[in-house]
Coordinates of C-alpha atoms in Angstrom, one line a residue:
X1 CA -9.9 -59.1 -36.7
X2 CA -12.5 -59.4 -39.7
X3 CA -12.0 -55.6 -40.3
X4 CA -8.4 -55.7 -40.0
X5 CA -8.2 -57.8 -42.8
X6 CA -10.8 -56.5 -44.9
X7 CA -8.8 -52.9 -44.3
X8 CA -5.5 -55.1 -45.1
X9 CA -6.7 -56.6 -48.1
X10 CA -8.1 -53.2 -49.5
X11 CA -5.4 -51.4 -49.0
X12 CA -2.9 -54.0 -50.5
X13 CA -5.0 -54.5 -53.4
X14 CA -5.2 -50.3 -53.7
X15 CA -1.3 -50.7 -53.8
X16 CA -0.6 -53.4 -56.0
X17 CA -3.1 -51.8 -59.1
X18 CA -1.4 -48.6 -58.5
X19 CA 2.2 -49.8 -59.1
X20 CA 0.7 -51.8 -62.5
X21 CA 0.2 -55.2 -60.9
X22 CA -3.3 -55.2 -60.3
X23 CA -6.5 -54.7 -62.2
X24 CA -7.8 -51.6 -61.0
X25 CA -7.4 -48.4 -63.5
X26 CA -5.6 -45.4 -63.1
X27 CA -4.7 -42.4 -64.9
X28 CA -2.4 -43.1 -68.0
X29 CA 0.1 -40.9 -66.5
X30 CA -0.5 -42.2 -63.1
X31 CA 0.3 -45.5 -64.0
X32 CA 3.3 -44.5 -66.5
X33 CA 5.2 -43.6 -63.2
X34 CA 4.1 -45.7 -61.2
X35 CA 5.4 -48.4 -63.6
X36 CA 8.6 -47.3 -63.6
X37 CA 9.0 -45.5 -59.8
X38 CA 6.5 -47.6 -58.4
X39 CA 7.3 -45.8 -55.0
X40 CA 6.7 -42.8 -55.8
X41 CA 2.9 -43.5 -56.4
X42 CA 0.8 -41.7 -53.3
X43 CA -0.7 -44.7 -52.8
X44 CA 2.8 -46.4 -51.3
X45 CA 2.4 -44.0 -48.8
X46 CA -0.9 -45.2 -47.6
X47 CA -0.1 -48.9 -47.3
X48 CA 3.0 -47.9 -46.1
X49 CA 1.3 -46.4 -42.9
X50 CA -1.0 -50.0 -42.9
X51 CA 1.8 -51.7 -43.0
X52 CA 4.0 -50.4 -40.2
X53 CA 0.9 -50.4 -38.0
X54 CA -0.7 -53.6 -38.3
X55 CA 0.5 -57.5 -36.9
X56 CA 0.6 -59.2 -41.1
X57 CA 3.4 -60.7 -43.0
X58 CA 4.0 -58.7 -45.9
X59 CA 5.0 -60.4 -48.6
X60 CA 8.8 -59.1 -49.3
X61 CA 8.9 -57.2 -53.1
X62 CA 6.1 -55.5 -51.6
X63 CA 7.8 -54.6 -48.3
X64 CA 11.2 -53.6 -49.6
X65 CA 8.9 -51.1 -52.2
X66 CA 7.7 -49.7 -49.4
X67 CA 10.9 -49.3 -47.1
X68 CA 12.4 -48.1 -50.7
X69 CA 9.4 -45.7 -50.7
X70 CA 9.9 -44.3 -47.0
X71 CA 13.8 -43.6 -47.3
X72 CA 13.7 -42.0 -50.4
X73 CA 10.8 -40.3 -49.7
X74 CA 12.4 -39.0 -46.1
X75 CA 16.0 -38.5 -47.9
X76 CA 13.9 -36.0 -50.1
X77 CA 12.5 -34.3 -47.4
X78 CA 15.2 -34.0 -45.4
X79 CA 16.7 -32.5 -48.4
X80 CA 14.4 -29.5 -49.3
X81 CA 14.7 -28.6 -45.8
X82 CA 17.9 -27.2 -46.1
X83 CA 17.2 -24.9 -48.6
X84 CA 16.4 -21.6 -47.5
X85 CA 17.9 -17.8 -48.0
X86 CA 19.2 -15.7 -44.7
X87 CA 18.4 -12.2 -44.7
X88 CA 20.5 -9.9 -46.5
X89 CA 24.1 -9.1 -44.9
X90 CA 22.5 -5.3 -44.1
X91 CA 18.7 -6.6 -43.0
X92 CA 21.0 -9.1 -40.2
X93 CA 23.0 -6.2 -39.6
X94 CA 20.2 -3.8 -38.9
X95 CA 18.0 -6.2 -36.7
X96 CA 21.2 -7.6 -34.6
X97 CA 22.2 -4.0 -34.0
X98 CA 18.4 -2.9 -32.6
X99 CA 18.1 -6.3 -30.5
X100 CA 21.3 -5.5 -28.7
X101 CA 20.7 -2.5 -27.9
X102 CA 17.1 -3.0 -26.4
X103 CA 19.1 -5.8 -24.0
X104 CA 22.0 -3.2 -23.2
X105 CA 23.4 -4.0 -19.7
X106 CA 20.9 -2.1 -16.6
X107 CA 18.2 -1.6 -19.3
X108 CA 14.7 -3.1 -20.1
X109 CA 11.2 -2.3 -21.6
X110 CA 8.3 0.0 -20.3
X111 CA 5.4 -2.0 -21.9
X112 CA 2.6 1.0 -22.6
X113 CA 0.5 -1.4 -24.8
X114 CA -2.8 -2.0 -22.9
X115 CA -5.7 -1.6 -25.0
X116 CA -8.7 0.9 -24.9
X117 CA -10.8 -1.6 -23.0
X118 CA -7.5 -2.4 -20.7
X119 CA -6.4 1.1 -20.2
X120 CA -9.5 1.9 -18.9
X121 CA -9.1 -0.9 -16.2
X122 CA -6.4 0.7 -14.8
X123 CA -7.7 4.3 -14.7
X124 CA -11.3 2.9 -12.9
X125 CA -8.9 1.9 -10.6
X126 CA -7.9 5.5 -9.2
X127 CA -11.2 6.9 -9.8
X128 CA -10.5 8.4 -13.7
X129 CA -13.0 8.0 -16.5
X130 CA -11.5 6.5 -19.9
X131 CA -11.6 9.2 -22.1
X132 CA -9.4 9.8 -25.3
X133 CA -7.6 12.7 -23.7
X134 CA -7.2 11.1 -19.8
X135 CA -5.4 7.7 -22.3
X136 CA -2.9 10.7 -23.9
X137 CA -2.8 12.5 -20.5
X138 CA -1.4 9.4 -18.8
X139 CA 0.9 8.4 -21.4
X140 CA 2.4 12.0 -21.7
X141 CA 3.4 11.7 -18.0
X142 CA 5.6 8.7 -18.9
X143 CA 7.3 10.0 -22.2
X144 CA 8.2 13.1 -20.6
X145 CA 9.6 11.9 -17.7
X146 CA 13.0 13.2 -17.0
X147 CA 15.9 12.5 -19.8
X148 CA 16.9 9.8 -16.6
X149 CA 14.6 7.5 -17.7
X150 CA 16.9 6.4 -20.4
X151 CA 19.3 4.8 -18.3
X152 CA 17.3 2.3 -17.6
X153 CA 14.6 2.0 -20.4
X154 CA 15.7 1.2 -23.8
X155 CA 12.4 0.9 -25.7
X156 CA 8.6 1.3 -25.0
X157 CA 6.1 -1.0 -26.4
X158 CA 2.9 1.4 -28.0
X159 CA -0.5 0.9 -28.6
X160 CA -1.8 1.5 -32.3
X161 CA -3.5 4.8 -30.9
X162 CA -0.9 5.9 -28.7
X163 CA 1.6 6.0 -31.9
X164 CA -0.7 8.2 -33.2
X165 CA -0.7 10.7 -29.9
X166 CA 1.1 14.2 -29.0
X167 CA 2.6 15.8 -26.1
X168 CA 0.7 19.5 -25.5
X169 CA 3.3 20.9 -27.4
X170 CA 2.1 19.2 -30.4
X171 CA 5.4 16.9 -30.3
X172 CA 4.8 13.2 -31.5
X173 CA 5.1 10.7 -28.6
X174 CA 7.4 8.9 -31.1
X175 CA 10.2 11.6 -31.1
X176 CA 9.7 12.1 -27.4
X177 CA 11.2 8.9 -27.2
X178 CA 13.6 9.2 -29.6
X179 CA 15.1 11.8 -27.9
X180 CA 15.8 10.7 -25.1
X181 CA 17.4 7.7 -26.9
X182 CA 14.5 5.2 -26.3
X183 CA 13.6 3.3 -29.3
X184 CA 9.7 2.7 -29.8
X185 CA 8.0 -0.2 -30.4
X186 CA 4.1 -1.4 -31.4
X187 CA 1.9 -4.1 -30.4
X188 CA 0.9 -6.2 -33.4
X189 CA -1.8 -9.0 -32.3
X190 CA -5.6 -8.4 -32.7
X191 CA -5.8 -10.0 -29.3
X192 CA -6.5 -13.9 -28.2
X193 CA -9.5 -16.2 -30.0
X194 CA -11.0 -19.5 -28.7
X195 CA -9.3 -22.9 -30.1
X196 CA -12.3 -25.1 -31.5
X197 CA -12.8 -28.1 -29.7
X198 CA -10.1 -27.6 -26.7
X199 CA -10.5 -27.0 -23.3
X200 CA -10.8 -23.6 -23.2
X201 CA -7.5 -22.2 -24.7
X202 CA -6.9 -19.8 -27.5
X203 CA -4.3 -18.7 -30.2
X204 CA -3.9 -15.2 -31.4
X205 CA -5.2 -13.3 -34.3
X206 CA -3.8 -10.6 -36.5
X207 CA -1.6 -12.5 -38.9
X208 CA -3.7 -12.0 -42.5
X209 CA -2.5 -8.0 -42.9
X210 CA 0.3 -7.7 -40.7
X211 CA 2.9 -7.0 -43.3
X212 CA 1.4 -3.5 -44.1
X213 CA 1.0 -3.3 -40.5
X214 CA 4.5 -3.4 -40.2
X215 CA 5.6 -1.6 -42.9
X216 CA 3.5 1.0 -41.9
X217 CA 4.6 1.0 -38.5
X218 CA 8.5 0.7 -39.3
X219 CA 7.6 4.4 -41.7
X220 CA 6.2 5.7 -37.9
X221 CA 9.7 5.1 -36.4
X222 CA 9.3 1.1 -34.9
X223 CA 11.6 -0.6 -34.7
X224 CA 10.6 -3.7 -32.9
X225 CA 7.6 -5.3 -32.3
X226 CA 5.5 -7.6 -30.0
X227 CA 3.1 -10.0 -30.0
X228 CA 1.6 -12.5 -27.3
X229 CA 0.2 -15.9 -27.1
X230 CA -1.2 -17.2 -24.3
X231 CA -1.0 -20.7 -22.7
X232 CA -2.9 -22.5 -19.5
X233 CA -1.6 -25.1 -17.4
X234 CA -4.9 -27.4 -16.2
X235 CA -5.0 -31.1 -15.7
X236 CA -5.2 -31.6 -19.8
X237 CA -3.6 -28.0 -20.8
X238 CA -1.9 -26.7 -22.6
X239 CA -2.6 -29.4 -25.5
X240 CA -0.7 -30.6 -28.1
X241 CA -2.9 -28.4 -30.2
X242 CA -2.4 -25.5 -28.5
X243 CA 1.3 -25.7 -28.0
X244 CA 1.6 -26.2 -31.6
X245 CA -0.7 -23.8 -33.1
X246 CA 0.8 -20.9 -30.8
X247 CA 4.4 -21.8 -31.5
X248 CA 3.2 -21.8 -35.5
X249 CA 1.6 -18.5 -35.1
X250 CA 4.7 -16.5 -33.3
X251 CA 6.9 -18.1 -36.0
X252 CA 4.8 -16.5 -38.7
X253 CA 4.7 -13.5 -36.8
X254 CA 8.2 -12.8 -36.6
X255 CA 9.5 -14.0 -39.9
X256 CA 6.8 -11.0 -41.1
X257 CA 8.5 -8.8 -39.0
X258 CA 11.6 -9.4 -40.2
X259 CA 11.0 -9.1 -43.7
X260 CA 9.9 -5.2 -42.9
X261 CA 12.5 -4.5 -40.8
X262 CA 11.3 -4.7 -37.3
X263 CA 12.6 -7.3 -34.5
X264 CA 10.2 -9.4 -33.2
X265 CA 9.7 -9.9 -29.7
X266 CA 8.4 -13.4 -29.5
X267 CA 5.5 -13.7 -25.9
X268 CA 4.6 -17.0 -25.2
X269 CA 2.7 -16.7 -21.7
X270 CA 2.6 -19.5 -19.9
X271 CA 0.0 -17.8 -17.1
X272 CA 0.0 -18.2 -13.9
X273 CA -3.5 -19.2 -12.9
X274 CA -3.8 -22.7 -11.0
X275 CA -2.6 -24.3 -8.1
X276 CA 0.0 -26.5 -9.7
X277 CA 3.5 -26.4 -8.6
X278 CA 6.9 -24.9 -9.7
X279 CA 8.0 -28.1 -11.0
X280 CA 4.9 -28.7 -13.1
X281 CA 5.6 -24.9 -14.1
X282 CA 9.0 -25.3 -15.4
X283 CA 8.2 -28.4 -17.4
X284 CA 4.9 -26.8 -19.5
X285 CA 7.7 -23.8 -19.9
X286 CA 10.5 -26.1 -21.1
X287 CA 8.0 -27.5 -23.2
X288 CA 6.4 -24.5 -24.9
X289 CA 9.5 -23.0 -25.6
X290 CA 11.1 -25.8 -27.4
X291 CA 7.8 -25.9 -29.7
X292 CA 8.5 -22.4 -30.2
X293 CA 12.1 -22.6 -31.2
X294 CA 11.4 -25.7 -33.3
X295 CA 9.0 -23.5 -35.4
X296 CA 11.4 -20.2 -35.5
X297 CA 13.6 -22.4 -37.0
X298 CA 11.5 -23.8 -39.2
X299 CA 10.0 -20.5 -40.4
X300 CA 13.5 -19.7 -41.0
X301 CA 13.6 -16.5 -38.2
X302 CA 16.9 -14.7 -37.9
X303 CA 17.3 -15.5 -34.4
X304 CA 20.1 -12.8 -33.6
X305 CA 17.5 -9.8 -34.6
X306 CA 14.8 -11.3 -31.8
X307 CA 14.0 -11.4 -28.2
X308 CA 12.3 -14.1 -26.5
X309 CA 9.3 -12.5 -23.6
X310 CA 8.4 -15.1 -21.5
X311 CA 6.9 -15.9 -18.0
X312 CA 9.5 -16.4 -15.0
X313 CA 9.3 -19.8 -13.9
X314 CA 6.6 -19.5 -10.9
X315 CA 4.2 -22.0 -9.2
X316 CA 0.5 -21.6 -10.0
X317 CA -1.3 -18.1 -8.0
X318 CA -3.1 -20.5 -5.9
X319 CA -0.3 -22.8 -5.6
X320 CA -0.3 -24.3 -1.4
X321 CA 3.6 -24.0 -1.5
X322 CA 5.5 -20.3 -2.3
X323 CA 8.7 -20.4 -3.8
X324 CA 11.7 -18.3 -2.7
X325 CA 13.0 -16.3 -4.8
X326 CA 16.3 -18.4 -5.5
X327 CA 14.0 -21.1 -6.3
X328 CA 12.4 -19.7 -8.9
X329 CA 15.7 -17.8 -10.7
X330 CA 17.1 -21.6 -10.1
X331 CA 13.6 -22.8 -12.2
X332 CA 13.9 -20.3 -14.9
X333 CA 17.5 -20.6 -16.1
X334 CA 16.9 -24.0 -16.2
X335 CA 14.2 -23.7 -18.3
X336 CA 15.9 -21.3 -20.6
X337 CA 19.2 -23.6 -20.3
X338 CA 17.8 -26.2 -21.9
X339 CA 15.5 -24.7 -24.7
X340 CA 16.4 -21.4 -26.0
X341 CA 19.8 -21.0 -27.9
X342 CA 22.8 -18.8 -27.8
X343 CA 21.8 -17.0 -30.6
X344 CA 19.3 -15.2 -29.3
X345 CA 20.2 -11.8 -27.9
X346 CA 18.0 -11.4 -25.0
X347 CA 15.6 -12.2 -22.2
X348 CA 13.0 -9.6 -21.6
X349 CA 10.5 -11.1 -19.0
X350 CA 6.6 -10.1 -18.5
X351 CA 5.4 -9.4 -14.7
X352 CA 3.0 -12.1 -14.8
X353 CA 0.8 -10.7 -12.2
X354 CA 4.0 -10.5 -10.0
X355 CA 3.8 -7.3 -7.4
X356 CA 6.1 -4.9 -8.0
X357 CA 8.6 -5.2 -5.7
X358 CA 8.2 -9.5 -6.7
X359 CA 9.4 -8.6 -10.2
X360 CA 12.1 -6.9 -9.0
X361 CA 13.3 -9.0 -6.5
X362 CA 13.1 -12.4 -8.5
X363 CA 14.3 -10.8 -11.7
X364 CA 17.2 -10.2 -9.7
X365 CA 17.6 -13.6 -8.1
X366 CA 17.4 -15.1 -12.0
X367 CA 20.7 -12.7 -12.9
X368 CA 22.5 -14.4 -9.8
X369 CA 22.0 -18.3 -10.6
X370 CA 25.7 -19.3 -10.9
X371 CA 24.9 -21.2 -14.2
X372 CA 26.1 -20.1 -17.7
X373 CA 23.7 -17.6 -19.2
X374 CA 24.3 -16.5 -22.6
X375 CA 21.6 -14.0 -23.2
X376 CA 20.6 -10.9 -21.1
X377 CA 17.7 -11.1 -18.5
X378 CA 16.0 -8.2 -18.3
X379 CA 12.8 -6.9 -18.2
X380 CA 9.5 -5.5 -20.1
X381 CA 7.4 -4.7 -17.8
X382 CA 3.6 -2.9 -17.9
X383 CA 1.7 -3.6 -14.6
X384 CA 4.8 -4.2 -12.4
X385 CA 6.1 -0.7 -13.7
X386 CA 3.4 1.0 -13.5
X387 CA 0.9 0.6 -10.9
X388 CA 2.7 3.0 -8.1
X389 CA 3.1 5.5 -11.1
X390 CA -1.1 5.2 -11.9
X391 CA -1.4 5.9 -7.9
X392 CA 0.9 8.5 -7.6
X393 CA -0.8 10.6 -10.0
X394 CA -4.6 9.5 -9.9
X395 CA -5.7 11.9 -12.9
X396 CA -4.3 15.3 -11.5
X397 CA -2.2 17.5 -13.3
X398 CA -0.3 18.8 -9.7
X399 CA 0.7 14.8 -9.5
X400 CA 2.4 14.7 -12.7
X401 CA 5.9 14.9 -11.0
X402 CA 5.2 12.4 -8.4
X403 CA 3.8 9.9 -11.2
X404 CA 7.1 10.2 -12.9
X405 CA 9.1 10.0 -9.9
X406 CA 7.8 6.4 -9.0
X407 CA 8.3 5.5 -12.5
X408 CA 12.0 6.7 -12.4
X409 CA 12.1 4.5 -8.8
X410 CA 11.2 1.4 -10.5
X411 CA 12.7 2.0 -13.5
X412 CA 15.9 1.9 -11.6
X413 CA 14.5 -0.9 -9.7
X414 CA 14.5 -3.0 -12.4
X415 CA 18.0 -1.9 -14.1
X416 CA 19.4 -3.2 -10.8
X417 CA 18.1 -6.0 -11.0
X418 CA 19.0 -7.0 -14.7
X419 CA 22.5 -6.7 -13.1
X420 CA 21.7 -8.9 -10.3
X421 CA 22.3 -5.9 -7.8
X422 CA 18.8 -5.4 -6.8
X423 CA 18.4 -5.0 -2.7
X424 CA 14.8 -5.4 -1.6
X425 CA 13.0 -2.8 -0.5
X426 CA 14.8 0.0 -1.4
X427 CA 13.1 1.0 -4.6
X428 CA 10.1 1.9 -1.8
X429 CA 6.4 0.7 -0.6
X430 CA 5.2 -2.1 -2.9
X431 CA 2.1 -2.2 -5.3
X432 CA 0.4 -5.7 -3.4
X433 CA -0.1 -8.3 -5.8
X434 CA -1.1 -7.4 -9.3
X435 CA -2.5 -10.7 -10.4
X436 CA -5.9 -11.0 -12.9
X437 CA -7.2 -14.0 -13.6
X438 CA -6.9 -15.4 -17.2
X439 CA -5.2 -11.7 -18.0
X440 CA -5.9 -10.6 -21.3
X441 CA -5.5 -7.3 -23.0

């Protein structure tokens, strides 16, 4: 109690001196203002916060200063808020136009972004070493895959170095693409970094040049752009921190984008390692994505010229209880219901570990939940599109055709069920579960 009032008195006499009716000195122009706005001193804000916190009588000039002090101060706030500059008529125009067309009805993204270090995860797999030219070989399979592939594939999501790439025929992987009406797309983040003094959870790096990044990549023929942040569910996770400092980061991300041009796909992964259930799933989901439309709003983003890439609603990998499929779709647009607005065009979910025929299937079960659902669902897939096609081939040049076969099969598989017309099984065997543990890439 002794410090309370020591604290009390300190702070009150702080107060009084500032507004002129104390002894203790302050600047000339300091006190000038404070004479005649006494609650506008920065002091008032620091007794004000005493005040409203602690169990004393405060002696009423001083008390209606301070409640002067907080709604004036909070009617100023609430006014700069408000003023703020949408993007230009043809910038709107230009972004709405790209957005839409990545979400056309039956059609979704072929995410082609792992990383070196990822890439070659994938080709250990079949028994191929990661080599520059086995990295180009691969991705020449999928951009040459028959003209079909555009019915059901609006835009591929690059790597930095596969931007860079050619066909044999010395033909730019970009206007590969382009051709066959696909629109192409980067990878932006520098990849996930450790959050000081959490519990093992991270935000994502890359912010500092991106805007050169961008520009340079819009100049290469992108038009849209993605970046991921990634979030754990644990007894204590994700934290406030996290949640905020994540939600902060895609904001910044995708204003960037904007300003140069390219759509931002906004990725915040909620992953699905853990045993907790789907209704523990949906809430950190409901939760994260509310943080991160609070902060594309505040950043000002143009929420017409982005898409949203989040995880389905699923229980945790080691969860005791699995889902059905209606259960989860049910999960997800309830989730999306009740944070993500009208505005935004579209939907474009990540695998999440999800087999491939599990992607298909509940992505299908999401586009039949009889409740209103403004955006397309769709999908933008890596793993889940592309582990049969990895198989199929295994590094040989006589397997190009049945690589790009499978990746027409799920390709299709997938436009179906953005539609909600998917029928199980008939897109073929299934890849087994594709899960990795605390995925990153």
């Amino acid at each position: 109690m002794g410090a309370r009032i020591t604290a009390y008195n300190i702070a009150y006499a702080r107060f009084r001196a500032a507004i002129g009716e104390g002894s203790i000195t302050t600047p000339q122009d300091s006190k000038t203002q404070s004479e005649e706005h006494p609650e506008s001193h920065p002091l008032a804000c620091e007794f004000v916060g005493f005040h409203f916190h602690s169990v004393f009588r405060i002696p009423e000039p001083v008390k209606e200063t301070c409640l002067t002090f907080s709604r004036s101060n909070y009617t100023r706030i609430s006014n700069m808020t408000t003023y703020f500059n949408y993007p230009s008529k043809e910038l709107q125009e230009e972004l709405k136009c790209i957005a839409q067309a990545i979400v056309a009805p039956g059609k979704g993204i072929l995410a082609a972004d792992e990383s070196v270090s990822t890439m070659g995860k994938r080709l250990k797999d079949i028994g191929v070493e990661n080599t520059d030219e086995n990295r180009r070989a691969y991705r020449q399979l999928l951009f040459t895959t028959d003209d079909k592939l555009a019915e059901n594939i609006s835009g591929v999501i690059l790597f930095d170095e596969t931007l860079y790439q050619k066909a044999d025929d010395g033909t730019p992987f970009v206007q590969l693409l382009k051709k066959k009406g696909i629109i192409p797309g980067i990878k932006v983040d520098k990849g996930v970094v450790p959050l000081f003094g959490s519990e093992d959870e991270s935000t994502t790096q890359g912010l500092d040049d991106l805007a050169a990044r961008c520009a340079k990549y819009k100049k290469e023929g992108c038009d849209f752009a993605k970046w991921r942040c990634v979030l754990k569910i644990g007894k204590n996770t994700p934290s406030y921190q996290s949640i905020l400092e994540n939600a902060n980061v895609l904001a910044r991300y995708a204003s960037i984008c904007q300003s140069e041009r390219i759509v931002p796909i906004v990725e915040p992964e909620v992953l699905p390692d853990g045993d907790h259930d789907l209704d523990r799933a949906q809430k950190v989901t409901e939760t994260v994505l509310a943080a991160v439309y609070k902060a594309l709003n505040d950043h000002h983003v143009y929420l017409e010229g982005t898409l949203l890439k989040p995880n389905m609603v699923t229980a945790g990998q080691s969860a005791k209880v699995k889902n059905t499929p209606e259960e989860i779709g049910l999960a997800t647009v309830q989730a999306l219901r009740r944070t993500v607005p009208a505005a935004v065009p579209g939907v474009t979910f990540l695998s999440g570990g999800q087999s491939e025929e599990e992607a298909s299937v509940n992505l299908s079960a999401i586009n039949k939940v009889p409740l209103v659902r403004p955006w397309a669902l769709t999908f933008s897939y890596g793993r889940a599109l592309q582990a049969s096609v990895l198989r199929a081939w295994g590094g040989k040049k006589e397997n190009i055709g049945a690589g790009q076969n499978e990746l027409l099969k799920r390709a299709r598989a997938n436009g179906e069920a953005s539609l909600g017309k998917y029928v199980p099984g008939s897109a073929g065997t299934d890849s087994g579960s594709l899960f990795i543990a605390n995925h990153a890439y």
